[in-house]
Coordinates of C-alpha atoms and ligand atoms in Angstrom, one line a residue:
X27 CA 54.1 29.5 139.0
X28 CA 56.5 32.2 138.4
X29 CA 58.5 35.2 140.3
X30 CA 59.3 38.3 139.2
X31 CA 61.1 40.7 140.5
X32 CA 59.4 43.9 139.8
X33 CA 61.1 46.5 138.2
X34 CA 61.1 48.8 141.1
X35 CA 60.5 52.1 138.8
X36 CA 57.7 50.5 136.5
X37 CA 56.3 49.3 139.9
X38 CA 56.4 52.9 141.2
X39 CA 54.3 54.5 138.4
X40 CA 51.6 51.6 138.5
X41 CA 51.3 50.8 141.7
X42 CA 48.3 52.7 142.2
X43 CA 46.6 50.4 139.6
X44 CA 47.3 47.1 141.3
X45 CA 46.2 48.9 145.0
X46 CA 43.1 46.9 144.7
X47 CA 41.4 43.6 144.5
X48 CA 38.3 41.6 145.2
X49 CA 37.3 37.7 145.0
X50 CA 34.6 36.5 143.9
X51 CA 33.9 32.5 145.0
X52 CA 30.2 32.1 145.2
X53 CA 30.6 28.6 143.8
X54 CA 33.1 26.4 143.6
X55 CA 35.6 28.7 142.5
X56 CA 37.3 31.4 144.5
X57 CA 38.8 33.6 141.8
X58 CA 40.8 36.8 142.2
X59 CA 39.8 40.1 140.6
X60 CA 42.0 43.0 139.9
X61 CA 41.2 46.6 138.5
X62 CA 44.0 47.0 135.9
X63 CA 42.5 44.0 133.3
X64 CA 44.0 41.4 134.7
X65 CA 42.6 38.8 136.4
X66 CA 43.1 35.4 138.6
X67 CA 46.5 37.1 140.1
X68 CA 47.6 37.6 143.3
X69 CA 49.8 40.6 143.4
X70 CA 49.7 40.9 146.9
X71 CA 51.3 37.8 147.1
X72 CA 52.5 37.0 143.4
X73 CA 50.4 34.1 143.2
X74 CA 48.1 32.2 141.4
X75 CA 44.1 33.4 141.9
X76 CA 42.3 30.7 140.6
X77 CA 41.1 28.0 143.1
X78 CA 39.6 25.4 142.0
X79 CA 37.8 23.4 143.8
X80 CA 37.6 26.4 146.8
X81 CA 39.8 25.8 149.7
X82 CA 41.6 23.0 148.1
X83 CA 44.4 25.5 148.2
X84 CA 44.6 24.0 144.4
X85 CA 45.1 26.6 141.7
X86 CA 44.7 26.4 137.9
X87 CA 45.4 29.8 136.3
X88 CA 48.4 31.7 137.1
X89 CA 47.3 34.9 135.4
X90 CA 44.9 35.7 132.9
X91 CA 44.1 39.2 131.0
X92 CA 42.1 41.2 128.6
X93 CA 43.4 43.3 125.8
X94 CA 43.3 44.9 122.7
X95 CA 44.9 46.6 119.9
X96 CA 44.1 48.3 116.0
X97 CA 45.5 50.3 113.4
X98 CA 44.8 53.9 113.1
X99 CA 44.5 55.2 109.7
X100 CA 48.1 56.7 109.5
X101 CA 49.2 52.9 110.6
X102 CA 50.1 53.9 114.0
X103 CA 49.3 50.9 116.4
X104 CA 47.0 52.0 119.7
X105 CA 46.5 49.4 122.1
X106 CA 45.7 48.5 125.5
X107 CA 47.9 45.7 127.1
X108 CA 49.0 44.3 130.2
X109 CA 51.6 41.7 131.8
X110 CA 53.0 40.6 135.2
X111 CA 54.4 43.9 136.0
X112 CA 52.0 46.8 134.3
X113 CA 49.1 47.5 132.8
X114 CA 47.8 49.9 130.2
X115 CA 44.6 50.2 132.2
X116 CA 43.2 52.3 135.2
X117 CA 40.3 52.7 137.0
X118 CA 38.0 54.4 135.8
X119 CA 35.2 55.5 133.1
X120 CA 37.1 57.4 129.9
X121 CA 36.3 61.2 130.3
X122 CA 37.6 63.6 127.5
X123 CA 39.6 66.1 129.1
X124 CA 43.1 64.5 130.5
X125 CA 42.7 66.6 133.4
X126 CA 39.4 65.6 135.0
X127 CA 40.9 62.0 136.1
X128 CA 42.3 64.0 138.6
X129 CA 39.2 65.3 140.4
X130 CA 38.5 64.9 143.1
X131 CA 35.3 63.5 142.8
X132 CA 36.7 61.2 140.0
X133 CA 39.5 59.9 142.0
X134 CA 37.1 59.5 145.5
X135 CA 34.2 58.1 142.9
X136 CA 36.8 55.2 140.8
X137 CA 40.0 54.8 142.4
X138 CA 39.0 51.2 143.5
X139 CA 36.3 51.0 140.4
X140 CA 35.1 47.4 141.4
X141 CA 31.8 46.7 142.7
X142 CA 30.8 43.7 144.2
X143 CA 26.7 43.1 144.2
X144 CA 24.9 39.9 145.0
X145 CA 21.4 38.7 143.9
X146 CA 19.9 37.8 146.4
X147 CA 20.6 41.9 147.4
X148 CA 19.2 43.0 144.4
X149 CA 15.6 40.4 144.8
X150 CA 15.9 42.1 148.8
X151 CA 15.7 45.2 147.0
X152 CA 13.2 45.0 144.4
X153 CA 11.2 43.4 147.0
X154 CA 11.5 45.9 149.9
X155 CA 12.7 48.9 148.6
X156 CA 8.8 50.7 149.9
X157 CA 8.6 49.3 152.7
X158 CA 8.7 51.8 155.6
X159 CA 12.4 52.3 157.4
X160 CA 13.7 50.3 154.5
X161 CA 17.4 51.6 153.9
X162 CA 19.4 50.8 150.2
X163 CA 22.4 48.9 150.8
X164 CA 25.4 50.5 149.7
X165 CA 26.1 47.7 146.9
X166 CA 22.8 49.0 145.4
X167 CA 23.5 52.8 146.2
X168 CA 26.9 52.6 145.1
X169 CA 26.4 50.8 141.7
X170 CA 27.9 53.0 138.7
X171 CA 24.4 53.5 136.7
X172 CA 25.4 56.9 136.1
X173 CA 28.9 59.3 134.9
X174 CA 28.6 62.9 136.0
X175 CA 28.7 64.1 132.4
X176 CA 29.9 67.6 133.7
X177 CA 33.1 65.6 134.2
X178 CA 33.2 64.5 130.6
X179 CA 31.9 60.5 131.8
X180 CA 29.4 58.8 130.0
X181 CA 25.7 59.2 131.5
X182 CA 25.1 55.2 131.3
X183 CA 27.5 53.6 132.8
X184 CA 26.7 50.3 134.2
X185 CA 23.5 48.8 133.2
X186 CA 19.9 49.2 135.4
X187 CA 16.5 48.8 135.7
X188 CA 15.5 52.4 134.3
X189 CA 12.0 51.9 135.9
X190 CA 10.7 55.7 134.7
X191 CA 12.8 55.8 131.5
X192 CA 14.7 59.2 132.6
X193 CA 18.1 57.3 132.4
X194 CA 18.9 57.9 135.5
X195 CA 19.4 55.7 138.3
X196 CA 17.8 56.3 141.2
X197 CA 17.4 53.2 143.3
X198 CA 15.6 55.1 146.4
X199 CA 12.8 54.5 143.5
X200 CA 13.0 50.9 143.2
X201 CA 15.7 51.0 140.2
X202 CA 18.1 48.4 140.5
X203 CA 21.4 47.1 139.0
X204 CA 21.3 44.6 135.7
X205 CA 23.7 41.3 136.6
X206 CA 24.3 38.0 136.2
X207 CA 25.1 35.3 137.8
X208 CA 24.4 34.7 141.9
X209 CA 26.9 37.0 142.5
X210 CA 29.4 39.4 140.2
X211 CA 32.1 41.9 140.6
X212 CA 32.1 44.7 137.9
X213 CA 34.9 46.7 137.2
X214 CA 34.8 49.9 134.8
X215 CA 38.7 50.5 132.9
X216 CA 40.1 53.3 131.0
X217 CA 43.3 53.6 129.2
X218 CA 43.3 57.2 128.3
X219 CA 44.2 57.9 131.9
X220 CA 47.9 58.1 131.9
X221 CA 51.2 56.6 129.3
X222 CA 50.8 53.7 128.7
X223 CA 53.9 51.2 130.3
X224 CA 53.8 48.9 127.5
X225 CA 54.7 51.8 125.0
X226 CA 51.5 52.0 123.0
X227 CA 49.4 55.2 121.9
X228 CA 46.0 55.1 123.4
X229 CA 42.5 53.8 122.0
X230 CA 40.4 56.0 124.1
X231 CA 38.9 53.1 125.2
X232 CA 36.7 51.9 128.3
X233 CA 36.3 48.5 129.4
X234 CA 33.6 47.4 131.4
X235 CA 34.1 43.5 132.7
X236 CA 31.6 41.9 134.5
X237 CA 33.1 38.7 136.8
X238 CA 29.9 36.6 137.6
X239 CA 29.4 32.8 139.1
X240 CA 25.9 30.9 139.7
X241 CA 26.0 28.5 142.8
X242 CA 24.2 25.7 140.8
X243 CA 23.6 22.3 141.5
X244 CA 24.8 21.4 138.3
X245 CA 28.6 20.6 138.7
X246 CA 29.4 22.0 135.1
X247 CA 27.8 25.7 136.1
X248 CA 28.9 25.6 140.1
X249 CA 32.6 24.8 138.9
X250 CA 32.5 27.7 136.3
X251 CA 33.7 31.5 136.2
X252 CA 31.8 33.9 133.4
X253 CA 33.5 37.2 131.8
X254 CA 31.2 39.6 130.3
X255 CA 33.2 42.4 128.9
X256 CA 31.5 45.3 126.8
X257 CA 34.5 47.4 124.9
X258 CA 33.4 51.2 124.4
X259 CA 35.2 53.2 121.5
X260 CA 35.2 56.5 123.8
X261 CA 37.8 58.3 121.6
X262 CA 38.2 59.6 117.9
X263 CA 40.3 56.9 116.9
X264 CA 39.2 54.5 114.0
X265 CA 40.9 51.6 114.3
X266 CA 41.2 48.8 111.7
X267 CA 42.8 45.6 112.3
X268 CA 41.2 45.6 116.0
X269 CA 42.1 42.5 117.9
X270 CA 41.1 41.8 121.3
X271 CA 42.0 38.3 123.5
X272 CA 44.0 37.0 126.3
X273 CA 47.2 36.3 127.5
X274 CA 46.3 33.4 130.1
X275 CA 48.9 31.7 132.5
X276 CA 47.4 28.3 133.0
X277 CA 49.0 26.6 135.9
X278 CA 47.4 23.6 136.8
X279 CA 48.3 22.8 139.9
X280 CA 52.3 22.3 139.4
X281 CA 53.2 24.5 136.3
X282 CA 55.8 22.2 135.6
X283 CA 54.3 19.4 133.8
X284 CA 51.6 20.9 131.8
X285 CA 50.0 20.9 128.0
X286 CA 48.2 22.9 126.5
X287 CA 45.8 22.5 123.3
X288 CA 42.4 24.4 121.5
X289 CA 39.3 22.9 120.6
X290 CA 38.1 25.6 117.6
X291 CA 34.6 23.8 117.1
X292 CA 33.7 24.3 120.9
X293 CA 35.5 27.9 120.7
X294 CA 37.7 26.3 123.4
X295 CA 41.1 27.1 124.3
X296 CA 42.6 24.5 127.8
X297 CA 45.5 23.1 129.3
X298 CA 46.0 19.5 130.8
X299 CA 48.3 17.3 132.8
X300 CA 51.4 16.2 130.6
X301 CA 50.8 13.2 132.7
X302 CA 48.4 11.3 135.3
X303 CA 50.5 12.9 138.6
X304 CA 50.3 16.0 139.2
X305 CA 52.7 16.1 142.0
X306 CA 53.1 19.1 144.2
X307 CA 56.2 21.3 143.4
X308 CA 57.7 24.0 144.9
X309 CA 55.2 24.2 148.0
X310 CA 52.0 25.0 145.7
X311 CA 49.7 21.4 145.9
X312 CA 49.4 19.4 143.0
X313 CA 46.3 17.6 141.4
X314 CA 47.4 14.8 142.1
X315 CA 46.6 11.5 140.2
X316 CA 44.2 11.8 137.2
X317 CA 44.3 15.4 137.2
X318 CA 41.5 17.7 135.4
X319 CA 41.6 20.3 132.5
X320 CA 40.6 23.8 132.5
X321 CA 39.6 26.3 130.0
X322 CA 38.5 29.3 128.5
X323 CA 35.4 29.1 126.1
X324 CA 34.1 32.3 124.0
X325 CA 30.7 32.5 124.7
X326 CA 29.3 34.8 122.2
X327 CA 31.6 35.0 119.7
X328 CA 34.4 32.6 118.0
X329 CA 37.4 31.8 119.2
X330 CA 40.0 33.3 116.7
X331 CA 43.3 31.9 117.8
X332 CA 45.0 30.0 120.4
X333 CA 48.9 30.4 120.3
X334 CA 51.9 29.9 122.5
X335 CA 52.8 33.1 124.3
X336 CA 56.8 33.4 122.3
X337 CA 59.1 35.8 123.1
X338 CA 57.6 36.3 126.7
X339 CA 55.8 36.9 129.0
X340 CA 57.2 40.3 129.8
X341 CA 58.9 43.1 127.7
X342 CA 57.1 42.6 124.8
X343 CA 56.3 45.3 122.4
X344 CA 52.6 46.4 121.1
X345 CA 53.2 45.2 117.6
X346 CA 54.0 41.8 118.8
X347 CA 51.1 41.7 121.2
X348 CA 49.0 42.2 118.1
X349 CA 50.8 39.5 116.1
X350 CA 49.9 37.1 118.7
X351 CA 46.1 38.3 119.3
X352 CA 46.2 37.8 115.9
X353 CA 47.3 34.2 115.5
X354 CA 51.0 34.8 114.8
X355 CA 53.9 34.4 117.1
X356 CA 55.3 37.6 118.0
X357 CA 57.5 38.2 115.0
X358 CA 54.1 38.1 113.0
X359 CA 55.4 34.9 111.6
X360 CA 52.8 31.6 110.7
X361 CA 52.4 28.6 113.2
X362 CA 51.7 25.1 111.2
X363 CA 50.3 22.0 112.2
X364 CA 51.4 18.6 111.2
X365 CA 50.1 18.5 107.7
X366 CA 52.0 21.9 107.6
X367 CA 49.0 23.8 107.1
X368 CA 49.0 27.4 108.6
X369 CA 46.5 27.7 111.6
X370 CA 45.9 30.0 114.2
X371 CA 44.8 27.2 116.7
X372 CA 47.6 25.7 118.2
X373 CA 47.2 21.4 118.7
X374 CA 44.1 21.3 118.0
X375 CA 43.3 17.9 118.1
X376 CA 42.8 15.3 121.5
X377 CA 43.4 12.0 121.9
X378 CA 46.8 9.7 120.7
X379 CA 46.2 9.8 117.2
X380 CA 45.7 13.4 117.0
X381 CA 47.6 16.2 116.6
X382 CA 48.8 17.5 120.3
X383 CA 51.8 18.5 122.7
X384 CA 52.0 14.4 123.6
X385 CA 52.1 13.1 120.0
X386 CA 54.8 15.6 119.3
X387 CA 56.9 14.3 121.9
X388 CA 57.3 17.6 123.4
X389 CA 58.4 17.8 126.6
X390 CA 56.1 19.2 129.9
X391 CA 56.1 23.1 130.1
X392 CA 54.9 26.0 132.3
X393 CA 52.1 26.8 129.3
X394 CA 51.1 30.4 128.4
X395 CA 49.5 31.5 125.5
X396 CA 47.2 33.6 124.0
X397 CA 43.7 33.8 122.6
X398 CA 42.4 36.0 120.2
X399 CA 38.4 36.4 120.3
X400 CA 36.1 37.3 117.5
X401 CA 35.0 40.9 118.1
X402 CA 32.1 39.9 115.6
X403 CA 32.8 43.4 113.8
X404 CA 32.1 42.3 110.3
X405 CA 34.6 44.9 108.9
X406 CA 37.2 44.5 112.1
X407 CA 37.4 48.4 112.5
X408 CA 36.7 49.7 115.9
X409 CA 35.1 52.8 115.3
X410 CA 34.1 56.0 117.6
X411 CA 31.1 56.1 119.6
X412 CA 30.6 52.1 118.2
X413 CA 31.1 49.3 121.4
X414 CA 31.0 45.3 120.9
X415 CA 31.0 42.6 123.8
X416 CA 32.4 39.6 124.7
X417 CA 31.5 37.1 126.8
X418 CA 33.9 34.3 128.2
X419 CA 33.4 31.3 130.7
X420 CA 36.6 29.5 132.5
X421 CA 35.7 26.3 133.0
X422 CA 37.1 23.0 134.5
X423 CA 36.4 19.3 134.5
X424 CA 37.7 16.2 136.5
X425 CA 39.3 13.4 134.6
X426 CA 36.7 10.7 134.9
X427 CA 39.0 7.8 133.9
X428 CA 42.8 7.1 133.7
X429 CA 42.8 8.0 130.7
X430 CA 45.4 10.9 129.5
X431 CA 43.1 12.6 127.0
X432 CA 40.1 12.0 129.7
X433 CA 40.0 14.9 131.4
X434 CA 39.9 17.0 127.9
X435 CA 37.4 14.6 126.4
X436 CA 35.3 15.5 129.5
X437 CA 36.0 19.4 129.4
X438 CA 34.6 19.4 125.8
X439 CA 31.1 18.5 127.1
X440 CA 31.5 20.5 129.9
X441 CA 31.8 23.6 127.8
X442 CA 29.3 22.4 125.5
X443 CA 26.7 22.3 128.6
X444 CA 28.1 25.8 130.0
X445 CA 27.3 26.9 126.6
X446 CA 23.9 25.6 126.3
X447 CA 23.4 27.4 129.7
X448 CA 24.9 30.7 128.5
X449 CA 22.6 30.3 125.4
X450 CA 19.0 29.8 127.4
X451 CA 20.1 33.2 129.4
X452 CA 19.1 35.2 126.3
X453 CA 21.7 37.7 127.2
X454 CA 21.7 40.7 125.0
X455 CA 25.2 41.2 124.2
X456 CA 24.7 43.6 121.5
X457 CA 22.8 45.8 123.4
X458 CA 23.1 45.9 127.1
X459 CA 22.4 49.3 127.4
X460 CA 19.8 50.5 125.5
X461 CA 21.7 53.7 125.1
X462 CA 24.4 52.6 122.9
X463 CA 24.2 53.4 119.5
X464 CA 26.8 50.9 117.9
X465 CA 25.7 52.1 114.1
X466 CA 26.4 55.6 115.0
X467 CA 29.2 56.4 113.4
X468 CA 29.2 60.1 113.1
X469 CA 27.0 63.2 114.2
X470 CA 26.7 66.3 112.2
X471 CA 25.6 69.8 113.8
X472 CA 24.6 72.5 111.4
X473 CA 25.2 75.0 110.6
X474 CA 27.8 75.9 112.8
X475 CA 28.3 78.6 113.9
X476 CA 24.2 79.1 114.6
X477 CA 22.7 82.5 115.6
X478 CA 19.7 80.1 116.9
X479 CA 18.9 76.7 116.1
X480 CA 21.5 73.9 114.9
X481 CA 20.1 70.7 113.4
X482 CA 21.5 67.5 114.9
X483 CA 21.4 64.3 112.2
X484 CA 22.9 60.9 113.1
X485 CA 22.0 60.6 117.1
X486 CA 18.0 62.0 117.1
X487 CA 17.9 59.5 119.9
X488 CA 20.7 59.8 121.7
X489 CA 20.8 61.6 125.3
X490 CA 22.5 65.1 125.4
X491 CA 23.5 67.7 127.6
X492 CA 24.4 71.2 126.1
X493 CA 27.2 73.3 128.7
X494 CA 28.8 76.4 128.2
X495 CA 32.3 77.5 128.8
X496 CA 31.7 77.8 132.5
X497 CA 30.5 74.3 133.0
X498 CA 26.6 75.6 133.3
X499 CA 24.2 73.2 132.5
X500 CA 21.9 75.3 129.4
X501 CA 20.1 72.1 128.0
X502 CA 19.5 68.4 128.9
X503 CA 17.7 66.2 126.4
X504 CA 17.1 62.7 128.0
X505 CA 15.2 61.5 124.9
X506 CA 17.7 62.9 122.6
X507 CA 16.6 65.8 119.9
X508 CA 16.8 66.2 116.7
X509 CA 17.8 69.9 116.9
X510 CA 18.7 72.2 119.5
X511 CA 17.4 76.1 120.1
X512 CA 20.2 78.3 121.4
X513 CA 18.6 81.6 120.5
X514 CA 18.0 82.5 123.8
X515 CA 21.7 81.7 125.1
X516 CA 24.3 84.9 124.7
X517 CA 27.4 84.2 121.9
X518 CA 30.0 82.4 122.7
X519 CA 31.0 78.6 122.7
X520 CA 29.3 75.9 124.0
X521 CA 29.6 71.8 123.9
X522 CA 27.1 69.4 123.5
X523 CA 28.4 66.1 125.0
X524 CA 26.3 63.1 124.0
X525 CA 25.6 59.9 126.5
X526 CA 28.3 58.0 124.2
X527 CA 30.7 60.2 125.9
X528 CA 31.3 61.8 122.1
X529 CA 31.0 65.9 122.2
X530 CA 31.4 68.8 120.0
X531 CA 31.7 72.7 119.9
X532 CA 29.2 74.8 118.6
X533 CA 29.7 78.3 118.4
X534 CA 26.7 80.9 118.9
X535 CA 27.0 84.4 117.0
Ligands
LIG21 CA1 15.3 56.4 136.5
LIG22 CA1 50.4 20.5 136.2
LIG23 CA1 53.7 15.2 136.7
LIG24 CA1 51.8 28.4 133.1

């Protein structure tokens, strides 16, 4: 736990961007969830949002985050970062055109950009929807299936059940929202929608994160939170070198006495008790004796790196932010274990012959680090029109025994069993939305100019609308087209925006 006094400037020009938070706590776990890419944060109150077990006023994560950050091919660093006291994100679907984040309809439409759905809502839905005087509930009505392309948004937005195929959600039909879990909380991110406060160029990116919990029977499920994040290349930029993770704040229970440590076979990264009391402190409960572990486990992908958070947690620049997501401390610099080895996994072994915080004598800390995740790009660049997800699970486990290392011993199966679970969902995380086209790297339009028709090559199925200058709708191809017939449209300039959200010019003679 951990007070800052907020710059009251920086505050001024964010403040907008931490105006709004839900909870989600349909299991054991009341977790808080903001719209600026950070997570289990109380700004309101600056406080911890992670209670575990719910209403045990007990909290284990102080703060938590998702970021990222690549090279552009002149070597310029783009990023989107966040801390205690700004964010490089706001609410919001990426659109093209600077200007239209400030329509109205955009503003009225995303300014809280969280949406909050359970299933049971959805099954009421799917069930009833015919039925006579049967009226949508306004979490079904209200979820983001659809941008208004005429604004320069994506046409998919949130995932659905596209019942007739048109790509269009319409749930007065019987369409419905895609989730997981019991209950979620979606929120949809930009950061092309004003400077950035950390100092990097934009990525043109939009972040989708999808909070969801299953009230389960089984402790290892009811006791866990999921993160399922899809990353949307929006822009131009290609970006090598992309990196994405977390900077997490583990407090558990007093912030005091903790350790942290990584688990790279189970992809895990956690924090313990440096000892078996964890005593209250500073008016925020303790654990008490035998206290538990919690952590984060990457889901889909590997865990890349698990490092101490140096030279923070505020105030630091975008090049070190991507020294750390990459495994580095913040001056890009190696960490080695004990057999002076470099690694990117920080005391990565349990128990009192391994390599850990206790066995180095170190003393108790207020622990935060950061994790780097596998984007599972084989090549690491992040390119246009191209997305990739990432799926996370927070998870948490009693110590069973009095033994130090017990409560890490028993997180390891924990996170083994949330994986299993996690596995038998046969999420699609590559594909999500059937829309995407993560191979498309480029379309070409010829010729251009056109007197008539202009071949399109590299998105045949890709959704399209065609406007002119004036914002008239000329042409809408749901199914996507493999060339487009403007003969009948006078001369001038018109763009074709594709459902990716990428768009071009073509000029008619
Ligand atoms: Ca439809
Ligand atoms: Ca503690
Ligand atoms: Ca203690
Ligand atoms: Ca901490």
């Amino acid at each position: 736990m951990k007070r800052f006094l907020l710059n009251s400037s920086l505050f001024l020009s964010v403040s907008c961007a931490f105006s709004q938070q839900s909870d989600i706590s349909i299991n054991n776990v009341s977790a808080v969830i903001n719209n600026n890419g950070t997570f289990f944060h109380d700004y309101g109150n600056q406080t911890a949002g992670y209670e575990i077990p719910k209403n045990s006023g007990k909290n284990a994560i102080y703060f938590m985050n998702l970021m990222g950050a690549g090279m552009d091919p002149n070597g310029q660093l783009k990023a989107a970062l966040s801390d205690y006291v700004s964010t490089d994100f706001f609410p919001g679907p990426y659109v093209q055109d600077f200007q239209n984040y400030q329509t109205p309809a955009y503003v009225s439409r995303f300014s809280e950009s969280l949406w909050v759905i359970e299933k049971t809502t959805i099954d009421d839905h799917i069930a009833h929807w015919n039925d006579a005087g049967y009226v949508v509930p306004t979490s079904i009505s209200n979820w983001p299936g659809n941008g208004d392309v005429t604004n320069g948004e994506s046409l998919i937005l949130a995932p659905f059940e596209d019942l007739d195929g048109d790509n269009l959600y319409e749930p007065e039909t019987g369409e419905y929202p895609i989730i997981r879990g019991d209950k979620a909380i979606l929120s949809i991110l930009n950061d092309g929608a004003g400077i950035h406060p950390s100092g990097a160029q934009r990525i043109g990116l939009e972040l989708h994160i999808l909070f969801y919990q299953y009230n389960s029977v089984d402790p290892a499920i009811n006791n866990t939170t999921f993160i399922h994040s899809r990353w949307y290349n929006r822009g131009t930029q290609t970006l090598s070198d992309f990196k994405v993770g977390s900077s997490i704040d583990f407090d558990l229970g007093n912030s005091q006495d903790d350790y942290y440590g990584t688990a790279p076979a189970h992809n895990l990264a956690y924090v313990y008790n440096a000892d078996l009391n964890d005593e209250s402190n500073g008016g925020l409960p303790g654990y008490g004796v035998n206290p538990p572990a919690v952590g984060i486990v990457a889901l889909n992908t590997g865990l890349t790196s698990h490092v101490p958070l140096t030279g923070g947690p505020n105030s630091l620049s975008p090049i070190q932010y991507h020294n750390l997501l990459s495994g580095y401390d913040n001056f890009g610099s190696y960490f080695y274990d004990d057999n002076n080895q470099i690694t990117t996994y920080m005391y990565n072994e349990e128990g009192v012959n391994g390599w850990n915080q206790y066995t180095e004598g170190l003393a108790p800390e207020d622990v935060r680090t950061v994790a780097g995740f596998d984007t599972g790009i084989s090549d690491g660049i992040f390119r246009p029109l191209s997305s990739f997800c990432l799926d996370l699970a927070v998870v948490y486990a009693e110590n069973p025994s009095s033994d130090f290392f017990g409560s890490v011993a028993h997180l390891i199966t924990v996170a083994d069993s949330v994986q299993a679970f996690y596995d038998t969902q046969m999420y699609e995380c590559q594909s999500t939305l059937s829309l995407e086209q993560a191979d498309l790297v480029s379309v070409e339009l010829f010729p251009n100019p056109t007197t008539g028709f202009v071949t399109l090559k590299g998105a045949e199925n890709v959704p399209f609308e065609v406007h002119s200058t004036d914002g008239k709708l000329i042409l809408r191809e749901m199914k996507g087209a493999s060339f487009i017939d403007l003969s009948h449209v006078q001369a001038g300039i018109y763009t074709i925006t594709f459902s990716t959200g990428t768009s071009a010019k073509i000029c008619k003679q």
